[in-house]
Amino acid sequence: MKLAYWMYAGPAHIGTLRVASSFKNVHAIMHAPLGDDYFNVMRSMLERERDFTPVTASIVDRHVLARGSQERVVDNITRKDREEHPDLIVLTPTCTSSILQEDLENFVNRAQLEAKGDVMLADVNHYRVNELQAADRTLDQIVQFYINKARKKGDLAEGKTEKPSVNIIGISTLGFHNQHDCTELKRLMADLGIEVNEVIPEGASVHNLKNLPRAWFNLVPYRELGMMAASYLEKEFGTPCVDITPMGVVETARCIRKIQEVLNAQGADVNYEEFIDQQTRFVSQAAWFSRSIDCQNLTGKKAVVFGDNTHAAAMTKILSREMGIHVVWAGTYCKYDADWFREQVSGYCDEVIISEDHGAIGDAIARVEPSAIFGTQMERHVGKRLDIPCGVIAAPIHIQNFPIGYKPFLGYEGTNQCVDLVYNSFTLGMEDHLLEIFGGHDTKEVITKGISADSDMNWTKDGQAELNKIPGFVRGKVKRNTEKFARERGIAQISAEVLYAAKEAVGA
Amino acid sequence: METLTQPEALNFECETGNYHTFCPISCVAWLYQKIEDSFFLVIGTKTCGYFLQNAMGVMIFAEPRYAMAELEEGDISAQLNDFDELKRLCLQIKRDRNPSVIVWIGTCTTEIIKMDLEGLAPKLEAELGIPIVTARANGLDYAFTQGEDTVLAAMAAKCPEKAPVMESQKQERNAISQLLNFGKKKEEVAADESEYVNHTPLVLFGSLPDPVVTQLTLELKKQGIKVSGWLPSKRYTELPVLEEGYYVSGMNPFLSRTATTLMRRRKCKLIGAPFPIGPDGTRAWIEKICSVFNIEPKGLDEREAQIWASLEDYLQIVRGKSVFFMGDNLLEISLARFLIRCGMTCPEIGIPYMDKRYQAAELELLEKTCHEMGVPTPRIVEKPDNYNQIQRIYEQNIDLVITGMAHANPLEARGINTKWSVEFTFAQIHGFGNARDILELVTRPLRRNNSLKDLGWGNLVKEGAKV
Ligand code: SF4
């Protein structure tokens, strides 16, 4: 057992549902107790979906515990098949089905006898994988299913498209800014003269999966979702995979160069260097921003980064390589893929933190007192408590992270968005500190910077008064250092004198 | 329990149970706030945690007094010892938060693997020195608000049996009178006491926000009825005394198990009344309690009339409109009864679970209201099927659908007004004073969509978009 208040990645079935409901005309039936269809609420609220989320539950209740759920699951599948004629029904196990150990595969086979559409069992185990791994696995499973089906029927697409083309793999519902990223990637491909063969899973029809082999290469923009399907396609059809996330100026260029290499290897003869140069210098504002005085003022400022692998790694590189910001630590909650993360960020931050424990992350933030945080909603709230601005760069996210306006994180427009996000976070902090210096805020109250409870140290009146004169953005640090100093020397009362003695001792 | 003749004219049906609702563990969200010295430990999986984390929204960042005991594979395969594991976590909770009670919420997983929480609790309680209350609020057996019912039923067993004799203890126990007597001198308090009729002690059950507790207590005080205690109280240490023969009355329609426990185990007498939701319900509730105590109710006519008059602007909006309850929180019967009295029609009331005995008085009032307002009685659909319901909503041209968030946006996109049902469980809807709040919620979509109606974009889905 583990005491847990908050989790970064959801349970496995969420991943399966995200992939299944991203496809057009695919219905997911969860094998779950009443109440586990909360996914529908999230999708309807966060994505502001106009359509009913194609997810229903085959309810597990007392009756099922006593008799098994065979009849019910089979009935629910065939009923949904009749009502909505989906192309595919994905039976989705949950934590409950994981321990009931019913033969769901068998139910699927039985339902398939009657159903007009296809029926499949999502092959995910609640206790072995999380949301992200399950999503990756489910996408792979669906792709394989339809490639095999087409092979059997003999209508698998043969040969490549005439012009260079790409499959964009991994865009999904409830993904962080996925819709905007998708538009941006399509635009980028158009600019490069590359046809988009298929985008999966978002908005795709399973009937089109048989066309996947026609693409010249696969682009997997996110590390978490799509790699499995892409490696399957590579293995089966030799389709090369470009897995460089085009986030940030340097990485976008790297991604495009990789595409160039992959296409030329298949005889395309393209040269994107001039395109990259034009975009970098004049379309994206990021390169110019990094030369501008604004950005100069950010030099050496401290930041911490935390999120999923894709976004935390890309953000770390942007901050450190493109803006000269000092990333004290970068971290990910994708424990299962930690090695990749370490390799990506090595050289761009002082320390790497791999953790799923939000408490540990909160403490690590309090410890280094950065000028800005780039993290998930949880880190944003830590930032609020510590008075440090935070830019949200990864899920878990709230409704405000599903903006209606165009806000990609990828591609050249994405670089502009990243600049705004980074710059706004830091200037917020700066403004705050200027206000403090010029007495804009009530300075009577001491701000304790620390995630844990108040200290037990005594401050004399004059000590307190001196402390209050120190600008807010460093006050917490000074307070902590002074208290540490006093504790080490067994000083019970902290007066102004002690404060200055401490200051001298640390040479600050 | 009062035996009431079943209203025959109401039409009860039961569908497939394929409907959307919250998992009952959600009761943690409001109960930890209500019971200030409690700590809720939900013993379940990532699925439970994910639900709570997302459903509680920003509350989660306020260091709530709740946590998951997340079961891992070793717990499921019984490689780890449940008792040792729970002890380790509860010690940590005791150290970090020092609560007066730890409430264990059993989940689907603890049910399926048959973890004996009820058996483990007394042992650990003895070792830990903190009371442990066990409630099985899982999705296998219950829906949404029924979670509170399982917790209160478990707490009912923990209420003290005898009224304290010492003056000092009395002080501590009777938090409600303390609240009401706050700032008063002793003589004044004594004078207050004399305003009450001499009656068998009455304890109310159901978790309501403190302001509502005060309002309802004062409402009964006007009739000379004294509320001796409330289950739950603000603090676990202030749980009310329950002696054999005490009267109890439920504040919410989803508290059947608590009512049963109070009657069977604590030998209390249940006053079966309609619930104090809406001015009509509040009045009927007071009247019923008065009748049990042989009191002639005073001033209720004017009080009710006055409230209705103050609602007139809202009533104009809802009169003649139809409302459809898809059903997810068990407040449906009372709300429908109130809205019919407001002049609405209601073809269907979906409800997760219908306890015809516990809700008997409410059902009777519903039927009476329909007759008096001259509208057909609704069909009451237990364990509804959301898919079928949506077909019926299309057919019947409903003016307002009260439903969960899973369906609200898709219905709005199809030009159908919706109100998110969960808000009714968090808003203050009890008593005379809060009737306006109910109508504020009910009319909000109508008012909003009224201002949009001439813009010509009622339907916002592409032709052929599927249900
Ligand atoms: S339905 Fe069961 S498994 Fe799902 S959240 Fe509720 S208690 Fe947990």
Short mmCIF file of N, CA and C and ligand atoms in Angstrom, two decimals, chain A residues 33-36 95-96, chain B residues 23-25 45 47-48 51 106-109 137-140, ligand 1:
data_model
loop_
_atom_site.label_atom_id
_atom_site.label_comp_id
_atom_site.label_asym_id
_atom_site.label_seq_id
_atom_site.Cartn_x
_atom_site.Cartn_y
_atom_site.Cartn_z
N PRO A 33 -17.24 -0.98 -12.54
CA PRO A 33 -18.36 -0.66 -11.65
C PRO A 33 -18.97 0.69 -12.01
N LEU A 34 -20.15 0.92 -11.48
CA LEU A 34 -20.85 2.19 -11.69
C LEU A 34 -19.97 3.31 -11.16
N GLY A 35 -19.77 4.33 -11.96
CA GLY A 35 -18.98 5.46 -11.48
C GLY A 35 -17.62 5.57 -12.14
N ASP A 36 -17.19 4.49 -12.80
CA ASP A 36 -15.87 4.55 -13.43
C ASP A 36 -15.89 5.17 -14.82
N CYS A 95 -9.31 -1.67 -13.21
CA CYS A 95 -8.68 -2.31 -12.06
C CYS A 95 -9.56 -3.45 -11.56
N THR A 96 -10.87 -3.24 -11.65
CA THR A 96 -11.80 -4.26 -11.17
C THR A 96 -11.70 -5.53 -12.01
N CYS B 23 -18.95 8.03 -8.52
CA CYS B 23 -18.69 6.96 -7.58
C CYS B 23 -18.97 7.48 -6.16
N PRO B 24 -19.55 6.64 -5.30
CA PRO B 24 -19.90 7.10 -3.94
C PRO B 24 -18.71 7.56 -3.10
N ILE B 25 -17.49 7.17 -3.47
CA ILE B 25 -16.36 7.67 -2.67
C ILE B 25 -16.26 9.19 -2.74
N THR B 45 -7.72 1.83 -5.59
CA THR B 45 -6.69 1.79 -6.62
C THR B 45 -6.49 3.18 -7.22
N THR B 47 -7.59 4.03 -9.95
CA THR B 47 -8.85 4.45 -10.56
C THR B 47 -9.63 5.34 -9.60
N CYS B 48 -9.70 4.92 -8.35
CA CYS B 48 -10.40 5.70 -7.34
C CYS B 48 -9.70 7.05 -7.15
N PHE B 51 -10.24 9.47 -10.03
CA PHE B 51 -11.59 10.05 -9.96
C PHE B 51 -11.64 11.18 -8.94
N GLY B 106 -14.05 1.78 2.10
CA GLY B 106 -13.82 0.57 1.32
C GLY B 106 -14.25 0.81 -0.12
N THR B 107 -13.57 0.17 -1.06
CA THR B 107 -13.88 0.39 -2.48
C THR B 107 -14.20 -0.94 -3.15
N CYS B 108 -14.40 -0.90 -4.45
CA CYS B 108 -14.69 -2.12 -5.18
C CYS B 108 -13.62 -3.17 -4.96
N THR B 109 -12.37 -2.72 -5.00
CA THR B 109 -11.27 -3.67 -4.88
C THR B 109 -11.26 -4.33 -3.51
N ALA B 137 -18.19 2.40 0.72
CA ALA B 137 -18.86 3.27 -0.25
C ALA B 137 -18.35 2.95 -1.64
N ASN B 138 -18.69 1.81 -2.17
CA ASN B 138 -18.09 1.42 -3.44
C ASN B 138 -19.07 1.46 -4.60
N GLY B 139 -18.52 1.42 -5.80
CA GLY B 139 -19.33 1.50 -7.01
C GLY B 139 -20.05 0.21 -7.36
N LEU B 140 -19.74 -0.87 -6.66
CA LEU B 140 -20.45 -2.13 -6.93
C LEU B 140 -21.87 -2.07 -6.37
S1 SF4 C 1 -16.34 2.57 -8.74
FE1 SF4 C 1 -15.06 1.30 -7.44
S2 SF4 C 1 -13.05 1.24 -8.47
FE2 SF4 C 1 -14.25 2.89 -9.36
S3 SF4 C 1 -13.64 4.71 -8.23
FE3 SF4 C 1 -15.45 3.89 -7.23
S4 SF4 C 1 -14.70 2.54 -5.63
FE4 SF4 C 1 -13.01 2.94 -7.02
#
